[in-house]
Coordinates of C-alpha atoms in Angstrom, one line a residue:
V1 CA 32.4 88.3 27.8
S2 CA 29.0 89.7 28.7
L3 CA 27.7 88.7 25.3
L4 CA 29.1 85.2 25.8
N5 CA 27.4 84.9 29.2
F6 CA 24.2 86.1 27.7
R7 CA 24.3 83.4 25.1
R8 CA 25.1 80.8 27.7
H9 CA 22.2 81.9 29.9
L10 CA 19.9 82.0 26.9
M11 CA 20.8 78.4 25.8
L12 CA 20.4 77.2 29.4
A13 CA 16.9 78.8 29.6
L14 CA 15.9 77.3 26.2
T15 CA 17.2 73.9 27.2
S16 CA 15.4 74.1 30.6
C17 CA 12.2 75.1 28.9
L18 CA 12.4 72.3 26.4
F19 CA 13.2 69.8 29.2
W20 CA 10.2 70.8 31.2
N21 CA 7.8 70.9 28.3
T22 CA 9.0 67.4 27.3
F23 CA 8.6 66.4 31.0
D24 CA 5.1 67.8 31.2
M25 CA 4.1 66.1 28.0
S26 CA 5.6 62.8 29.1
A27 CA 3.9 63.1 32.5
A28 CA 0.6 63.8 30.9
M29 CA 1.0 60.9 28.5
D30 CA 1.9 58.5 31.4
T31 CA -1.3 59.2 33.3
K32 CA -4.7 58.2 31.9
P33 CA -6.4 61.3 30.6
N34 CA -10.0 62.1 31.0
I35 CA -11.9 61.7 27.7
L36 CA -14.5 64.4 26.7
L37 CA -16.3 63.8 23.4
F38 CA -18.8 66.3 22.0
M39 CA -20.9 65.2 19.0
A40 CA -23.4 67.5 17.3
D41 CA -26.4 66.2 15.4
D42 CA -26.7 67.3 11.8
L43 CA -24.2 70.1 12.0
G44 CA -22.7 71.2 8.7
I45 CA -19.0 71.7 8.4
G46 CA -19.7 75.3 7.2
D47 CA -21.7 76.2 10.3
I48 CA -18.9 77.1 12.7
G49 CA -16.4 79.9 12.7
C50 CA -13.2 78.0 12.7
Y51 CA -14.3 76.3 9.4
G52 CA -15.1 79.6 7.7
N53 CA -18.5 80.8 8.9
N54 CA -18.3 84.4 9.8
T55 CA -22.0 85.0 10.6
I56 CA -22.9 82.3 13.2
R57 CA -21.1 82.9 16.5
T58 CA -19.4 79.8 17.9
P59 CA -16.6 81.3 20.1
N60 CA -16.3 78.2 22.4
I61 CA -15.9 75.7 19.6
D62 CA -13.5 78.1 17.9
R63 CA -11.5 78.2 21.1
L64 CA -11.1 74.5 21.0
A65 CA -9.7 74.7 17.5
S66 CA -7.3 77.6 18.4
E67 CA -6.0 75.6 21.4
G68 CA -5.8 72.3 19.6
V69 CA -5.8 70.6 16.2
K70 CA -8.4 71.0 13.5
L71 CA -9.0 68.3 10.8
T72 CA -10.1 69.5 7.5
Q73 CA -10.9 66.1 5.9
H74 CA -12.7 64.4 8.8
I75 CA -15.2 61.8 7.3
A76 CA -18.3 60.2 8.8
A77 CA -18.8 56.5 8.0
A78 CA -22.4 57.2 6.8
P79 CA -24.4 60.3 5.9
L80 CA -27.1 59.4 8.4
C81 CA -27.2 59.3 12.2
T82 CA -27.9 55.7 13.3
P83 CA -25.2 54.0 11.1
S84 CA -22.7 56.8 11.5
R85 CA -22.9 56.7 15.3
A86 CA -22.7 52.9 15.3
A87 CA -19.4 53.2 13.4
F88 CA -18.2 55.9 15.8
L89 CA -18.9 53.7 18.8
T90 CA -17.4 50.6 17.4
G91 CA -14.6 51.8 15.0
R92 CA -16.2 49.7 12.2
Y93 CA -18.2 50.3 9.1
P94 CA -21.9 50.0 10.0
I95 CA -22.3 47.2 7.4
R96 CA -20.0 45.0 9.6
S97 CA -22.4 45.3 12.6
G98 CA -25.7 45.0 10.7
M99 CA -26.4 48.7 11.2
A100 CA -26.6 49.4 7.5
S101 CA -30.0 49.1 5.8
S102 CA -31.0 47.5 2.5
N103 CA -34.5 49.1 2.6
R104 CA -35.6 52.8 2.7
Y105 CA -35.5 52.9 6.5
R106 CA -31.9 53.8 7.1
A107 CA -32.2 55.0 10.7
L108 CA -34.1 53.6 13.7
Q109 CA -37.7 54.8 13.6
W110 CA -39.1 53.8 17.0
N111 CA -38.1 53.2 20.6
S112 CA -40.2 50.1 20.3
G113 CA -38.4 48.5 17.3
S114 CA -36.3 45.5 17.9
G115 CA -33.3 46.6 16.0
G116 CA -30.2 48.2 17.4
L117 CA -26.5 48.0 18.1
P118 CA -25.9 44.2 18.7
A119 CA -24.8 43.2 22.1
D120 CA -21.7 41.4 20.7
E121 CA -20.3 44.7 19.3
T122 CA -17.6 46.1 21.6
T123 CA -17.9 49.9 22.0
F124 CA -15.0 52.1 23.1
A125 CA -16.9 52.7 26.4
R126 CA -16.8 49.0 27.2
L127 CA -13.0 48.9 26.6
L128 CA -12.5 52.0 28.8
Q129 CA -14.6 50.5 31.5
K130 CA -12.1 47.6 31.7
Q131 CA -9.3 50.2 32.1
G132 CA -10.9 51.7 35.2
Y133 CA -12.7 54.5 33.6
T134 CA -16.1 55.7 34.7
T135 CA -18.1 56.1 31.5
G136 CA -21.1 58.4 30.9
L137 CA -23.4 59.4 28.1
T138 CA -25.7 62.4 28.0
G139 CA -28.0 63.2 25.1
K140 CA -28.9 61.3 22.0
W141 CA -28.4 57.5 21.7
H142 CA -30.4 56.3 18.7
Q143 CA -28.9 52.8 18.8
G144 CA -32.0 51.0 19.9
V145 CA -33.5 49.9 23.3
N146 CA -35.1 46.5 23.5
C147 CA -35.1 43.2 21.7
E148 CA -37.9 40.9 23.1
S149 CA -39.6 42.7 26.0
F150 CA -40.2 46.3 27.0
N151 CA -37.5 46.2 29.7
D152 CA -34.8 43.8 28.5
H153 CA -32.7 46.9 27.3
C154 CA -30.5 44.7 25.2
H155 CA -29.4 47.7 23.0
H156 CA -29.4 50.3 25.9
P157 CA -26.2 52.3 26.6
L158 CA -25.8 50.6 29.9
N159 CA -25.5 47.3 28.0
H160 CA -22.8 48.8 25.8
G161 CA -20.2 49.9 28.4
F162 CA -21.7 53.1 29.8
D163 CA -22.0 53.3 33.6
Y164 CA -24.4 56.3 33.4
F165 CA -26.9 57.5 30.8
Y166 CA -29.1 60.5 30.8
G167 CA -30.8 61.5 27.6
M168 CA -33.0 60.3 24.7
P169 CA -32.8 56.7 23.7
F170 CA -34.2 58.0 20.3
T171 CA -33.6 61.3 18.6
L172 CA -35.3 64.7 18.3
I173 CA -37.9 64.8 15.5
N174 CA -40.6 67.3 14.6
N175 CA -43.1 65.1 16.2
C176 CA -41.6 65.9 19.6
Q177 CA -42.8 69.5 19.4
E178 CA -46.5 70.4 19.0
N179 CA -47.7 72.2 16.0
K180 CA -44.8 71.0 13.8
P181 CA -45.4 69.0 10.6
P182 CA -44.8 65.3 11.2
E183 CA -41.3 64.0 10.3
L184 CA -41.4 60.3 11.1
D185 CA -42.4 58.4 8.0
A186 CA -44.8 61.2 7.1
A187 CA -45.7 59.6 3.8
L188 CA -46.9 56.4 5.4
Q189 CA -48.8 58.4 8.1
A190 CA -50.6 60.4 5.4
K191 CA -51.5 57.2 3.6
L192 CA -52.9 55.5 6.7
W193 CA -55.0 58.6 7.5
L194 CA -56.3 58.9 3.9
Y195 CA -57.3 55.2 3.8
S196 CA -59.0 55.5 7.2
Q197 CA -61.0 58.4 5.9
L198 CA -61.9 56.8 2.6
I199 CA -63.0 53.6 4.3
A200 CA -65.0 55.6 6.9
L201 CA -66.7 57.4 4.1
A202 CA -67.4 54.1 2.3
V203 CA -68.9 52.6 5.5
F204 CA -71.1 55.7 6.0
T205 CA -72.3 55.6 2.4
L206 CA -73.0 51.9 2.4
T207 CA -74.8 52.1 5.8
A208 CA -77.0 55.0 4.6
G209 CA -77.7 53.2 1.4
R210 CA -78.6 50.0 3.1
L211 CA -81.0 51.8 5.6
T212 CA -82.7 53.8 2.9
G213 CA -82.9 50.8 0.6
L214 CA -80.9 52.6 -2.2
I215 CA -78.1 50.1 -2.0
S216 CA -78.6 46.3 -1.9
I217 CA -75.7 45.1 0.4
C218 CA -75.6 42.7 3.3
W219 CA -74.6 43.8 6.7
K220 CA -71.6 41.4 6.8
T221 CA -69.9 43.3 4.0
I222 CA -70.4 46.6 5.9
V223 CA -69.0 45.0 9.0
C224 CA -66.0 43.8 7.1
F225 CA -65.4 47.3 5.7
T226 CA -65.7 48.7 9.2
L227 CA -63.2 46.2 10.6
V228 CA -60.7 47.0 7.9
G229 CA -61.2 50.7 8.5
C230 CA -60.6 50.2 12.2
I231 CA -57.3 48.5 11.5
F232 CA -56.1 51.4 9.4
F233 CA -57.3 53.9 11.9
L234 CA -55.7 52.1 14.9
S235 CA -52.4 51.7 13.0
W236 CA -52.4 55.5 12.4
Y237 CA -53.6 56.4 15.9
S238 CA -51.5 54.0 18.0
S239 CA -48.2 54.2 16.2
Y240 CA -48.4 57.6 14.7
G241 CA -50.9 59.7 16.5
F242 CA -48.9 59.1 19.7
V243 CA -45.3 59.5 18.4
Q244 CA -44.6 62.2 20.9
Y245 CA -45.4 59.7 23.7
W246 CA -43.7 56.7 22.1
N247 CA -40.4 58.3 21.0
C248 CA -39.9 61.6 22.7
I249 CA -38.8 60.4 26.1
L250 CA -36.0 61.0 28.6
M251 CA -34.3 58.3 30.6
R252 CA -31.9 58.2 33.5
N253 CA -30.1 54.9 33.3
H254 CA -33.0 52.3 32.9
D255 CA -35.7 54.6 34.2
I256 CA -37.9 56.9 32.2
T257 CA -38.0 60.4 33.7
E258 CA -40.1 62.2 31.2
Q259 CA -42.7 60.8 28.8
P260 CA -43.2 62.9 26.8
M261 CA -40.3 65.1 27.3
R262 CA -40.7 68.9 27.8
L263 CA -38.5 70.5 25.3
E264 CA -38.4 73.9 27.0
R265 CA -36.1 72.5 29.7
T266 CA -34.3 69.6 27.9
A267 CA -31.1 71.6 27.1
S268 CA -30.9 72.8 30.7
L269 CA -31.2 69.2 32.0
M270 CA -28.6 67.9 29.6
L271 CA -26.1 70.6 30.6
K272 CA -26.8 70.1 34.3
E273 CA -26.2 66.3 33.9
A274 CA -22.9 66.8 32.0
V275 CA -21.5 69.3 34.5
S276 CA -22.6 67.1 37.4
F277 CA -20.8 64.1 35.9
I278 CA -17.6 66.0 35.6
K279 CA -17.8 67.2 39.2
I280 CA -18.6 63.8 40.7
N281 CA -15.9 62.0 38.8
R282 CA -13.1 64.7 39.0
H283 CA -10.8 62.5 41.1
R284 CA -10.8 59.5 38.7
P285 CA -10.4 58.9 35.0
F286 CA -13.7 59.4 33.2
L287 CA -15.1 59.2 29.7
L288 CA -18.0 61.6 29.0
F289 CA -19.8 61.4 25.7
V290 CA -21.9 64.6 25.3
S291 CA -24.2 63.7 22.4
F292 CA -26.1 66.9 21.7
L293 CA -29.7 66.9 20.6
H294 CA -28.8 70.1 18.8
V295 CA -29.0 70.9 15.8
H296 CA -31.6 68.4 14.6
T297 CA -35.1 69.5 13.7
P298 CA -37.4 70.8 15.2
L299 CA -34.5 73.1 16.3
F300 CA -36.2 73.8 19.7
T301 CA -34.2 76.7 21.2
T302 CA -34.7 78.3 24.6
A303 CA -35.9 81.9 24.8
R304 CA -32.5 83.2 25.7
F305 CA -31.1 82.4 22.2
L306 CA -34.2 83.0 20.0
R307 CA -33.9 85.6 17.3
K308 CA -30.3 86.3 18.3
S309 CA -28.4 84.9 15.3
R310 CA -28.3 86.1 11.7
H311 CA -29.4 82.7 10.4
G312 CA -32.9 82.4 11.9
L313 CA -33.9 79.5 14.1
Y314 CA -31.1 77.2 12.8
G315 CA -28.4 79.8 13.7
D316 CA -30.0 80.3 17.1
N317 CA -29.8 76.6 17.8
V318 CA -26.2 76.4 16.8
E319 CA -25.3 79.3 19.0
E320 CA -27.1 77.7 22.0
M321 CA -25.2 74.5 21.5
D322 CA -21.9 76.5 21.4
W323 CA -22.8 78.1 24.6
M324 CA -23.4 74.7 26.2
V325 CA -20.0 73.6 25.0
G326 CA -18.5 76.6 26.7
K327 CA -20.3 75.8 30.0
I328 CA -19.0 72.3 30.0
L329 CA -15.5 73.5 29.2
D330 CA -15.8 75.9 32.1
A331 CA -16.7 73.0 34.4
L332 CA -13.5 71.3 33.3
D333 CA -11.5 74.4 34.1
K334 CA -13.2 74.9 37.4
E335 CA -12.2 71.4 38.5
G336 CA -8.6 71.9 37.3
L337 CA -8.9 69.2 34.6
N338 CA -8.1 71.0 31.4
N339 CA -4.5 69.8 31.1
N340 CA -5.5 66.2 31.8
T341 CA -8.5 66.0 29.4
F342 CA -8.5 64.8 25.8
T343 CA -11.3 66.8 24.2
Y344 CA -13.0 66.1 20.8
F345 CA -15.7 67.9 18.9
A346 CA -17.4 66.6 15.7
S347 CA -20.8 66.1 14.0
D348 CA -22.3 62.8 13.2
H349 CA -22.7 63.8 9.5
G350 CA -23.3 66.8 7.3
G351 CA -26.1 69.3 7.4
Q352 CA -29.5 68.5 6.0
L353 CA -30.2 70.6 2.9
D354 CA -33.7 69.4 2.2
A355 CA -35.1 70.3 5.7
Q356 CA -37.4 73.3 5.0
D357 CA -40.4 75.1 6.4
G358 CA -41.8 76.7 3.4
S359 CA -39.0 78.8 2.0
A360 CA -37.1 78.8 5.3
Q361 CA -34.0 76.6 5.5
L362 CA -34.0 74.4 8.6
G363 CA -30.8 72.5 7.9
G364 CA -27.1 73.3 8.0
W365 CA -24.5 74.6 5.6
N366 CA -21.8 72.3 4.3
G367 CA -19.5 75.0 2.9
I368 CA -18.1 74.3 -0.5
C369 CA -19.0 70.6 -0.3
K370 CA -21.6 69.1 -2.6
G371 CA -24.7 67.4 -1.1
G372 CA -25.7 66.9 2.5
K373 CA -27.3 64.5 5.0
G374 CA -28.5 61.2 3.5
M375 CA -26.9 61.8 0.1
G376 CA -24.7 58.8 -0.3
G377 CA -21.1 59.5 -1.0
W378 CA -21.3 63.3 -1.8
E379 CA -18.8 65.1 0.4
G380 CA -21.4 67.5 2.0
G381 CA -23.1 64.6 3.8
I382 CA -19.9 63.0 5.2
R383 CA -17.2 65.7 5.7
V384 CA -17.6 67.0 9.2
P385 CA -15.8 69.2 11.8
G386 CA -13.1 67.4 13.7
I387 CA -11.3 69.2 16.5
F388 CA -9.0 67.9 19.2
R389 CA -7.5 69.6 22.3
W390 CA -5.1 68.3 24.9
P391 CA -3.0 71.1 26.4
G392 CA 0.6 70.3 26.6
V393 CA 0.3 67.1 24.5
L394 CA -1.2 68.2 21.3
P395 CA 0.0 71.3 19.4
A396 CA -2.2 74.4 19.4
G397 CA -3.7 76.2 16.4
I398 CA -2.8 73.9 13.6
A399 CA -4.8 72.3 10.8
I400 CA -4.2 68.8 9.3
N401 CA -5.3 68.3 5.7
E402 CA -5.3 64.5 5.7
P403 CA -8.2 62.1 5.3
T404 CA -9.4 60.8 8.7
S405 CA -12.6 59.2 10.0
L406 CA -14.9 59.3 12.9
M407 CA -14.0 55.6 13.3
D408 CA -10.5 56.7 14.2
L409 CA -11.7 57.8 17.6
Y410 CA -12.1 54.2 18.7
P411 CA -8.5 53.1 18.5
T412 CA -7.2 56.5 19.5
I413 CA -9.0 56.7 22.9
V414 CA -8.6 53.0 23.6
D415 CA -4.8 53.5 23.2
L416 CA -4.8 56.6 25.4
A417 CA -6.6 54.6 28.1
G418 CA -4.1 51.8 28.0
G419 CA -6.4 49.3 26.4
T420 CA -6.0 46.9 23.6
L421 CA -8.2 46.6 20.5
P422 CA -10.4 43.5 19.9
Q423 CA -8.5 40.9 17.9
D424 CA -11.6 38.9 16.8
R425 CA -12.9 41.5 14.3
V426 CA -11.9 44.0 11.8
I427 CA -11.4 47.5 13.2
D428 CA -11.5 50.1 10.4
G429 CA -10.3 53.1 12.4
W430 CA -6.6 54.1 13.0
N431 CA -4.9 55.6 16.0
L432 CA -4.7 59.4 15.3
M433 CA -2.2 60.4 18.0
P434 CA 0.9 60.1 15.8
L435 CA -0.8 62.3 13.2
L436 CA -2.1 64.8 15.8
Q437 CA 1.2 65.1 17.5
G438 CA 3.1 65.5 14.2
S439 CA 5.3 62.5 14.5
V440 CA 3.9 61.3 11.1
Q441 CA 2.7 63.6 8.3
Q442 CA 0.2 61.3 6.5
S443 CA -2.9 59.5 7.6
E444 CA -3.0 55.7 7.7
H445 CA -6.1 55.6 5.6
E446 CA -5.4 54.7 2.0
F447 CA -9.0 53.9 1.1
L448 CA -12.3 55.0 2.6
F449 CA -15.6 53.4 1.6
H450 CA -18.7 55.5 1.5
Y451 CA -22.0 53.6 2.0
C452 CA -25.6 54.7 1.6
G453 CA -27.4 52.1 3.7
S454 CA -25.8 48.8 2.7
Y455 CA -25.1 50.1 -0.8
L456 CA -21.6 51.2 -1.7
H457 CA -21.9 54.5 -3.4
A458 CA -18.4 55.9 -3.5
V459 CA -14.7 55.1 -2.7
R460 CA -11.9 57.5 -1.8
W461 CA -8.2 56.7 -2.5
H462 CA -5.5 58.7 -0.8
Q463 CA -2.6 58.3 -3.2
K464 CA 0.1 59.2 -0.7
D465 CA 3.0 59.4 -3.1
S466 CA 1.4 62.0 -5.2
G467 CA -0.9 63.8 -2.7
A468 CA -3.9 63.2 -4.8
I469 CA -7.2 62.2 -3.2
W470 CA -9.3 60.4 -5.8
K471 CA -12.9 59.7 -5.3
A472 CA -15.0 57.5 -7.5
H473 CA -18.8 57.6 -7.4
Y474 CA -20.5 54.4 -8.5
V475 CA -24.0 55.6 -7.5
T476 CA -25.4 59.1 -6.9
P477 CA -28.9 60.3 -5.9
V478 CA -31.0 62.1 -8.5
F479 CA -31.5 65.6 -7.3
H480 CA -34.9 67.3 -7.9
P481 CA -35.8 69.7 -9.3
P482 CA -33.0 69.3 -12.0
G483 CA -30.0 71.4 -11.1
A484 CA -30.9 71.5 -7.4
G485 CA -28.5 70.3 -4.8
A486 CA -30.9 68.0 -2.9
C487 CA -34.0 65.8 -3.3
Y488 CA -36.6 68.4 -2.5
D489 CA -39.3 66.4 -4.1
R490 CA -38.8 63.4 -1.7
G491 CA -37.6 65.2 1.3
F492 CA -34.8 62.7 1.6
C493 CA -32.5 61.2 -1.1
P494 CA -32.8 57.4 -1.6
C495 CA -29.9 54.9 -1.8
F496 CA -31.3 52.6 -4.5
G497 CA -34.1 52.3 -7.0
E498 CA -35.4 54.9 -9.4
G499 CA -34.1 57.8 -7.3
V500 CA -30.4 57.0 -8.0
T501 CA -28.1 57.0 -11.0
H502 CA -25.6 54.2 -11.6
H503 CA -22.3 55.3 -13.2
D504 CA -20.2 53.0 -15.5
P505 CA -17.5 54.1 -15.6
P506 CA -17.8 55.8 -12.2
L507 CA -17.7 59.6 -11.8
L508 CA -14.1 60.4 -10.8
F509 CA -12.9 63.5 -8.9
D510 CA -9.5 64.6 -7.5
L511 CA -10.6 66.3 -4.2
S512 CA -7.1 67.8 -3.9
R513 CA -7.9 69.9 -6.9
D514 CA -11.7 69.9 -6.9
P515 CA -13.0 69.7 -3.3
S516 CA -16.5 70.7 -4.5
E517 CA -16.8 67.7 -6.8
A518 CA -17.9 70.1 -9.6
K519 CA -16.0 68.7 -12.6
P520 CA -15.9 64.9 -13.1
L521 CA -12.7 63.7 -14.8
T522 CA -12.8 61.5 -17.9
A523 CA -10.3 59.4 -19.8
E524 CA -9.9 62.3 -22.1
T525 CA -9.1 64.9 -19.4
E526 CA -7.2 62.8 -17.0
P527 CA -4.3 60.5 -18.2
L528 CA -4.5 58.4 -15.0
F529 CA -8.2 57.8 -15.3
D530 CA -8.1 54.1 -16.2
T531 CA -5.3 53.4 -13.7
V532 CA -7.1 55.1 -10.9
I533 CA -10.4 53.3 -11.6
R534 CA -8.7 49.9 -11.8
R535 CA -6.9 50.5 -8.5
I536 CA -10.0 51.6 -6.7
G537 CA -11.8 48.6 -8.2
R538 CA -9.2 46.2 -6.7
A539 CA -9.4 47.9 -3.3
T540 CA -13.2 47.6 -3.4
A541 CA -13.0 43.9 -4.1
E542 CA -10.5 43.4 -1.3
H543 CA -12.7 45.3 1.1
R544 CA -15.8 43.2 0.2
R545 CA -13.8 40.1 1.0
T546 CA -13.5 41.3 4.6
L547 CA -17.2 41.5 5.0
T548 CA -19.1 38.7 6.7
P549 CA -22.9 38.2 6.7
V550 CA -24.6 39.5 9.9
P551 CA -28.3 40.0 10.8
E552 CA -29.6 43.2 9.5
Q553 CA -30.6 45.4 12.4
L554 CA -32.5 47.9 10.3
S555 CA -34.7 45.3 8.5
F556 CA -38.3 46.1 8.0
H557 CA -39.3 43.6 10.7
N558 CA -36.8 45.1 13.2
M559 CA -38.0 48.6 12.4
M560 CA -41.7 48.0 12.9
W561 CA -43.5 49.5 15.9
K562 CA -44.1 46.7 18.4
P563 CA -46.4 47.7 21.3
W564 CA -44.8 45.0 23.6
L565 CA -41.4 46.6 23.2
Q566 CA -42.6 50.2 24.0
P567 CA -40.8 51.8 26.9
C568 CA -43.5 53.0 29.2
C569 CA -43.4 54.7 32.6
G570 CA -47.1 53.8 33.3
T571 CA -49.3 50.9 32.2
F572 CA -49.3 50.7 28.4
P573 CA -50.9 52.4 26.6
F574 CA -51.2 55.0 29.3
C575 CA -47.6 56.1 29.2
W576 CA -47.0 59.4 30.9
C577 CA -44.7 60.7 33.7
D578 CA -42.7 63.8 34.8
K579 CA -40.1 62.9 37.4
E580 CA -38.0 65.9 36.8
G581 CA -40.6 68.4 38.1
D582 CA -39.1 71.9 38.3
S583 CA -35.7 70.6 39.4
T584 CA -33.8 72.8 37.0
D585 CA -33.7 76.4 36.2
S586 CA -34.3 77.5 32.6
L587 CA -31.3 78.6 30.6

């Protein structure tokens, strides 16, 4: 009898536990969750512990994975920041919004360019605003600022659905730190400086020859040479010699607070703003997009974390970012918001392999994946970490091995907020909640298209009935030196021209068997080769029929430095200010 009673009590307890768990989950789903999005800059999938790195310490990011869901095939829509982030914000391939380039400038180069995320694109922030969310962005934007005047802010975050912005309208580059080699269009900078010097030498020689009578030349010719030299010098000096002032600035909403920014306190300011946003908005639903400046070059790291990792400056920078993640999660916990917050962590694309300082590697590690940042369709440039946590709603400590995309965040969080997707455009992302909760076992993605700028380099086919994940490369960059894994001669792999190889038939891999893309299949080694290539070809043709012509935001004209568009906190060209003072303690 006692055994029977014990069984009854056990069944009652289990039933009660199941009821309350289901009730808690239902209650959590019925309320609008807070949305917290972390995005690293240039972080490789192999750089954090929960993805296999046992030498860089990332306990806070690892904790997110242990308390939530980890995606192992999370794919960026582009291997470079500006187009990838445009796709993330809009749920659409960047070629649909004009944020894919047909020239060698594949990311925005200036705060004073006229290109950027078009005003008619609908970001997830704008849709969440309509659902009563307070929306904030701290950190990197890199989607443009102005269109026609220095303060129209047509591309600004506040014109794209964010109620609050604190951060860089651009991105960190070497030029933001003194004594670092230039990163922004260094080849053109060198040419302008060389031409300036050559013309100056010519003017000096001609003038000396004219005065001594050794050279017979009229003064008008010398004046013309002088004017041409001045043009080259001013082009170098104005738009390149002052990059730190033009691009390395901090803004709070529409106001510039630092020009140029002081890197030694930037991380502290970003952390302070993120924690403050959570505290101020703790009593209402909020979206906070924490867009880290870490771990992009120049890898500026505060003294507290320098020389602490086993991977030099890059490892120090990753560990500092992880610490910041922990502090923001602590703020959530302090306000009692953990269980009502949908949290996400990812990188905008893979680590940069060809970022070096002499023999020192300054970029990330992409694990077993081939290639890296900027390298077309190779897996190392587009496969990124993807971690989700929502206690009581999402399972803890599981991994999902299905193809997903950064574009999937758009429909996922819009659905969680109770919104509806735009019906007047193609949305390429899918709602991930059924997959994350385990109610379905397969991703909605059948095909994913991998662009390098506006050029289609590769296509992925998730053949669901067999479990195969085929990937066909139509174009690949030429690595140099031969046998290397990056374009060390150029510093960045191109998307077209002499620096790429076109493949006909395309290179074919089955990522389910060869995730490193080491052994291309052929018609002789793979019986399904022709069938797979034809199916991918048909899907590509169908995809291209969904594309409509749009203005190219990254055209050469839109990318040019335009003085009249330069954000300036003084009177141009005397742009300098420091409104932060010593308002924050160092980390």
